[in-house]
mmCIF file of C-alpha atoms in Angstrom:
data_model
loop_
_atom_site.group_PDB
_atom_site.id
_atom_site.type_symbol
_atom_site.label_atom_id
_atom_site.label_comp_id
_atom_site.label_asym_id
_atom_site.label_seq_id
_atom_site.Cartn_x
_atom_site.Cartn_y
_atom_site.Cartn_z
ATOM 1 C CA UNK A 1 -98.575 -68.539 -76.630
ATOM 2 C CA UNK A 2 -96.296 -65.467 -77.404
ATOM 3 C CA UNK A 3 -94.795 -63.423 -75.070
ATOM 4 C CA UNK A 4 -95.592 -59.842 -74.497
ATOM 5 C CA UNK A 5 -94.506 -56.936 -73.026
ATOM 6 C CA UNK A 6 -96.748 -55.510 -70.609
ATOM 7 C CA UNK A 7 -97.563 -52.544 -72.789
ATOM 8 C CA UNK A 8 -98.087 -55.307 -76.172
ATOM 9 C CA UNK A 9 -100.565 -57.491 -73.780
ATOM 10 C CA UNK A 10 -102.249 -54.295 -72.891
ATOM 11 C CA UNK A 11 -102.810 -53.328 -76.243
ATOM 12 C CA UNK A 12 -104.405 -56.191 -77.030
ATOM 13 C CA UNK A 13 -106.473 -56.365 -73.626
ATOM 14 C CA UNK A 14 -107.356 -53.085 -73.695
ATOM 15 C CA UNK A 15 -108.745 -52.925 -77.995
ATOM 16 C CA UNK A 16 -111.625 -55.168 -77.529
ATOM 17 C CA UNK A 17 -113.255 -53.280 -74.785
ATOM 18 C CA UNK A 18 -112.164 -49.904 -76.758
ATOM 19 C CA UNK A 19 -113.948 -51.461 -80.156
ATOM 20 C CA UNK A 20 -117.417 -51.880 -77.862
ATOM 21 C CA UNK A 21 -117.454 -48.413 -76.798
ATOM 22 C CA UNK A 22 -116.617 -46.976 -80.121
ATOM 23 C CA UNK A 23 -119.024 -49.375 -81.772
ATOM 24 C CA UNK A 24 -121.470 -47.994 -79.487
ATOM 25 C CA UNK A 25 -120.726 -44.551 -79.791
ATOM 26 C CA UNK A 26 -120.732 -44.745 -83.540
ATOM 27 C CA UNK A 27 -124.559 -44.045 -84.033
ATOM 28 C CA UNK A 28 -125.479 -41.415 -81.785
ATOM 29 C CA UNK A 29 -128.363 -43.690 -79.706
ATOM 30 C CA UNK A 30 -130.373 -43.435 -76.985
ATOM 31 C CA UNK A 31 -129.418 -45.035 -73.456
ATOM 32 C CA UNK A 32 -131.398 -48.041 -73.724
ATOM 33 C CA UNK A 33 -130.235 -48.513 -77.104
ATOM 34 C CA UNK A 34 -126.535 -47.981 -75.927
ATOM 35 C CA UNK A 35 -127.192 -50.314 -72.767
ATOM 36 C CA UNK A 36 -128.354 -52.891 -75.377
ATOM 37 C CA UNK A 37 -124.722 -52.748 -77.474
ATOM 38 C CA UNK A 38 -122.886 -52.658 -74.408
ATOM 39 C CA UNK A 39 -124.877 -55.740 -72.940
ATOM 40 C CA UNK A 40 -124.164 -57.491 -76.421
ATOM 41 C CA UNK A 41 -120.613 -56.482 -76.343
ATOM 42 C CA UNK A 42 -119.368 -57.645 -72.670
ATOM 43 C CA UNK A 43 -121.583 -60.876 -73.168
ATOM 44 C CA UNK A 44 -119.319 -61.907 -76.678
ATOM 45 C CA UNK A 45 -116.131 -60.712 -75.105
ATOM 46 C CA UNK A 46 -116.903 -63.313 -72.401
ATOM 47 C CA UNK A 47 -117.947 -66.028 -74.786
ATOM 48 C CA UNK A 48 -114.588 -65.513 -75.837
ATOM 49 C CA UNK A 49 -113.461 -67.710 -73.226
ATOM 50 C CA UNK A 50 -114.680 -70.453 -75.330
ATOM 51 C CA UNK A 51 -112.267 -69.714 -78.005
ATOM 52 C CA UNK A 52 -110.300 -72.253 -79.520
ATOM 53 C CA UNK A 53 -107.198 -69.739 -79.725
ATOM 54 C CA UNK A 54 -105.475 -69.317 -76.535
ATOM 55 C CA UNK A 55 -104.794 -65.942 -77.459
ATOM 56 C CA UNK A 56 -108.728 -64.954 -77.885
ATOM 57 C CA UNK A 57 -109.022 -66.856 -74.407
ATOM 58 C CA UNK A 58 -106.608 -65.608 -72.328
ATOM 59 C CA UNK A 59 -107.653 -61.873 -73.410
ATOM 60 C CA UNK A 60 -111.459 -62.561 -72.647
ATOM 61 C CA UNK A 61 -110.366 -64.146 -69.145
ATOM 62 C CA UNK A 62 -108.390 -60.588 -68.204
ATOM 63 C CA UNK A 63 -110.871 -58.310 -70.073
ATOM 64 C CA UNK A 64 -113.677 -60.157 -67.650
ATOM 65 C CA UNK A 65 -111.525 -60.284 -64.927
ATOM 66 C CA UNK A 66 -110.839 -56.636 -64.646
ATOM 67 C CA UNK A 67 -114.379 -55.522 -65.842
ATOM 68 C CA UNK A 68 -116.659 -58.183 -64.992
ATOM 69 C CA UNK A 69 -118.793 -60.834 -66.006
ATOM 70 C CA UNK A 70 -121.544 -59.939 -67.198
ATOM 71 C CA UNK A 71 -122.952 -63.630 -68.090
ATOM 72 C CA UNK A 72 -123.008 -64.036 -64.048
ATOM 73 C CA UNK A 73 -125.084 -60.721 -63.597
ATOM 74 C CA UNK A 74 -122.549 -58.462 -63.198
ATOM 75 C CA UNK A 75 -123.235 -54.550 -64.822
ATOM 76 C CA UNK A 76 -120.008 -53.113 -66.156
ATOM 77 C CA UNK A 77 -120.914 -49.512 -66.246
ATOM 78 C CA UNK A 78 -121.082 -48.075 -70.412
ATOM 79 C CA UNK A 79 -117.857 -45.623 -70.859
ATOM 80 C CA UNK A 80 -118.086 -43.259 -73.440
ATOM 81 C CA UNK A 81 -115.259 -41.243 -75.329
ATOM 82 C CA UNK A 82 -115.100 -37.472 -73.871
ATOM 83 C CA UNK A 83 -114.568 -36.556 -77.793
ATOM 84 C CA UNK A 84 -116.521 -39.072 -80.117
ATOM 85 C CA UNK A 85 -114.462 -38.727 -83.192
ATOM 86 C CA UNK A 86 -111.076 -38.507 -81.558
ATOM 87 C CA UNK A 87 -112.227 -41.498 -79.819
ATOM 88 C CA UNK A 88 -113.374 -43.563 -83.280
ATOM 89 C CA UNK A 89 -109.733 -42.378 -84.950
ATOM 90 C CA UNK A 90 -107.822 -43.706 -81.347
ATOM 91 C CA UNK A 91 -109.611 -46.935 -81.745
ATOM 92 C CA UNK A 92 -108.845 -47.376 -85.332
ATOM 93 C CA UNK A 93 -105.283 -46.671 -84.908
ATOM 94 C CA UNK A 94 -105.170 -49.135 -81.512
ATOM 95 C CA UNK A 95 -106.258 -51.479 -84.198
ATOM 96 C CA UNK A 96 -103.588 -51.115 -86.723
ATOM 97 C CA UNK A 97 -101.265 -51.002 -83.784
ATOM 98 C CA UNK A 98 -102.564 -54.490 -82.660
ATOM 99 C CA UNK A 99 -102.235 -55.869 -86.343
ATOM 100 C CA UNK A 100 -98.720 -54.408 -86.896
ATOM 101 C CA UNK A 101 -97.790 -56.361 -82.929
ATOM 102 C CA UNK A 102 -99.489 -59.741 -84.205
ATOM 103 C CA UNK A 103 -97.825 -59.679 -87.362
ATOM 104 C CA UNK A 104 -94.477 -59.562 -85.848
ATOM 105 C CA UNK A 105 -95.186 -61.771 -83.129
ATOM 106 C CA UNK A 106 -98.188 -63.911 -82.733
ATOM 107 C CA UNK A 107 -98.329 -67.343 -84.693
ATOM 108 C CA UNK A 108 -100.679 -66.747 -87.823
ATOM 109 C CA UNK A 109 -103.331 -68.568 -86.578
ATOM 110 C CA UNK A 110 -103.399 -66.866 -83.269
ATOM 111 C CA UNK A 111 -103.671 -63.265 -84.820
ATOM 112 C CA UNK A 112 -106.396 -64.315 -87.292
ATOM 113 C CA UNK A 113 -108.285 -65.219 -84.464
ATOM 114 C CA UNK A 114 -107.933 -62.597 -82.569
ATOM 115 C CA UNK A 115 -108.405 -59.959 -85.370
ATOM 116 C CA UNK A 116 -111.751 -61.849 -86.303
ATOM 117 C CA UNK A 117 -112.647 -62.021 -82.549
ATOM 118 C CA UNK A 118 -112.581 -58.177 -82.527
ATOM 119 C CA UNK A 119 -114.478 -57.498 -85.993
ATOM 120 C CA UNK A 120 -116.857 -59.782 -84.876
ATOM 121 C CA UNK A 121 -117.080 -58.336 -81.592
ATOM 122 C CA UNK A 122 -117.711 -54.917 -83.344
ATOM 123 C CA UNK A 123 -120.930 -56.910 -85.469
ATOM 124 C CA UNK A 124 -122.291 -57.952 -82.869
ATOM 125 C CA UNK A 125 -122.013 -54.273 -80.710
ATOM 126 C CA UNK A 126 -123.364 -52.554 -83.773
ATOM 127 C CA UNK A 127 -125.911 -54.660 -84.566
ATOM 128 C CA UNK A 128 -127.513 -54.948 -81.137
ATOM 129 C CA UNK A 129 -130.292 -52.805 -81.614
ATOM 130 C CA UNK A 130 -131.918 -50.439 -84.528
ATOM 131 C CA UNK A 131 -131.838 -46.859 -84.559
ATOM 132 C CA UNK A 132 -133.917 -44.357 -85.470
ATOM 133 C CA UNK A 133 -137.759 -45.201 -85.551
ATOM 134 C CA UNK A 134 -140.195 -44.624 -82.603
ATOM 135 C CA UNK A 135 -140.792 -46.395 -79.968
ATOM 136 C CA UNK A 136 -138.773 -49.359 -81.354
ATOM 137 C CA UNK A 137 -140.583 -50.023 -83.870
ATOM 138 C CA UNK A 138 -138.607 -49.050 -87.401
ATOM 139 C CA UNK A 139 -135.426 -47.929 -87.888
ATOM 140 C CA UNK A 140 -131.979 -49.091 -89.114
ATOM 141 C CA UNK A 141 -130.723 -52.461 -87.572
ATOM 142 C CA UNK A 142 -126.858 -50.785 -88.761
ATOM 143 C CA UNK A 143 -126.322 -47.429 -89.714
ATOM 144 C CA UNK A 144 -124.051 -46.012 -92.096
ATOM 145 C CA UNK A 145 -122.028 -44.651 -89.271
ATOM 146 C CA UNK A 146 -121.986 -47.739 -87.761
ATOM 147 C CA UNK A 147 -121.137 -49.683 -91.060
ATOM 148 C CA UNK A 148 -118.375 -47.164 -91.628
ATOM 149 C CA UNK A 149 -116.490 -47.585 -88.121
ATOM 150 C CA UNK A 150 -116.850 -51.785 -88.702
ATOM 151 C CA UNK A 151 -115.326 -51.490 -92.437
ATOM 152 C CA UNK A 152 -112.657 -49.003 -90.859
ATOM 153 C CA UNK A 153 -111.650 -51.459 -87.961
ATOM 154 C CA UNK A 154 -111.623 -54.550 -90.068
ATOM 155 C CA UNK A 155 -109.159 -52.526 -92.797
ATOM 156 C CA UNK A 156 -107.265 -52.033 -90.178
ATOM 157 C CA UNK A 157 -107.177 -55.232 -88.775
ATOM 158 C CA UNK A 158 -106.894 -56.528 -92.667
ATOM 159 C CA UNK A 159 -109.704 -59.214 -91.744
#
């Protein structure tokens, strides 16, 4: 695998935990429904330690490490962004930051998994539960605001 800097390995450590709270913070939901996303989120960064990319693998491992496992029955506690938007635009640009690294330095089939990884990390966060409706029943499985953040992190991603 490549080597990193410590600042490059925390870019990429730190953007899949940032893409689950922006793709849970997209949709304004409710805390259930935000509990959901976050539950779906931690549980496919861990099942990222299954990866066939080392990359992928060795991210999961210190994203779980430091936050914990939540496939064991541990509760990370759901972080949200002080300012939503600024939050969404950070995220996005962490993104392009983390293509622009892998480009230079990853092998290609290293930082296609691991930009795939994230924008599928993002599906699975925004489509963890519906919003909108009452009492569950109803509503939109994505929304548009949720749609929009997953188009904008996969452009910049290029996946």
């Amino acid at each position: 695998m490549t080597d990193f800097s410590d600042e490059e390995w925390g870019l990429l450590v730190g953007l899949p935990q940032s893409v689950l709270i922006a793709a849970s913070q997209a949709e304004h939901d409710g805390a259930r429904r935000t509990r959901e996303e976050w539950a779906a989120g931690m549980t496919a960064i861990a099942d990222g330690r299954g990866s066939s990319s080392e990359l992928v693998k060795s991210v999961a491992a210190e994203v779980v490490a430091r936050q914990g496992d939540i496939t064991e029955g541990e509760e990370p506690p759901v972080i949200e962004f002080p300012d939503r938007d600024a939050g969404l635009a950070d995220v996005i640009a962490r993104a392009g930051s983390a293509h622009e690294l892998l480009a230079a330095k990853a092998e290609a089939a290293e930082a296609e998994a691991y930009r795939y990884w994230v924008v599928t990390l993002a599906d699975t966060v925004v489509g963890a539960a519906s919003s909108g409706g009452v009492l569950g029943i109803g509503g939109e499985q994505v929304t548009p605001a949720e749609r929009s953040f997953r188009d904008q992190l996969a452009a910049a991603l290029e996946v």
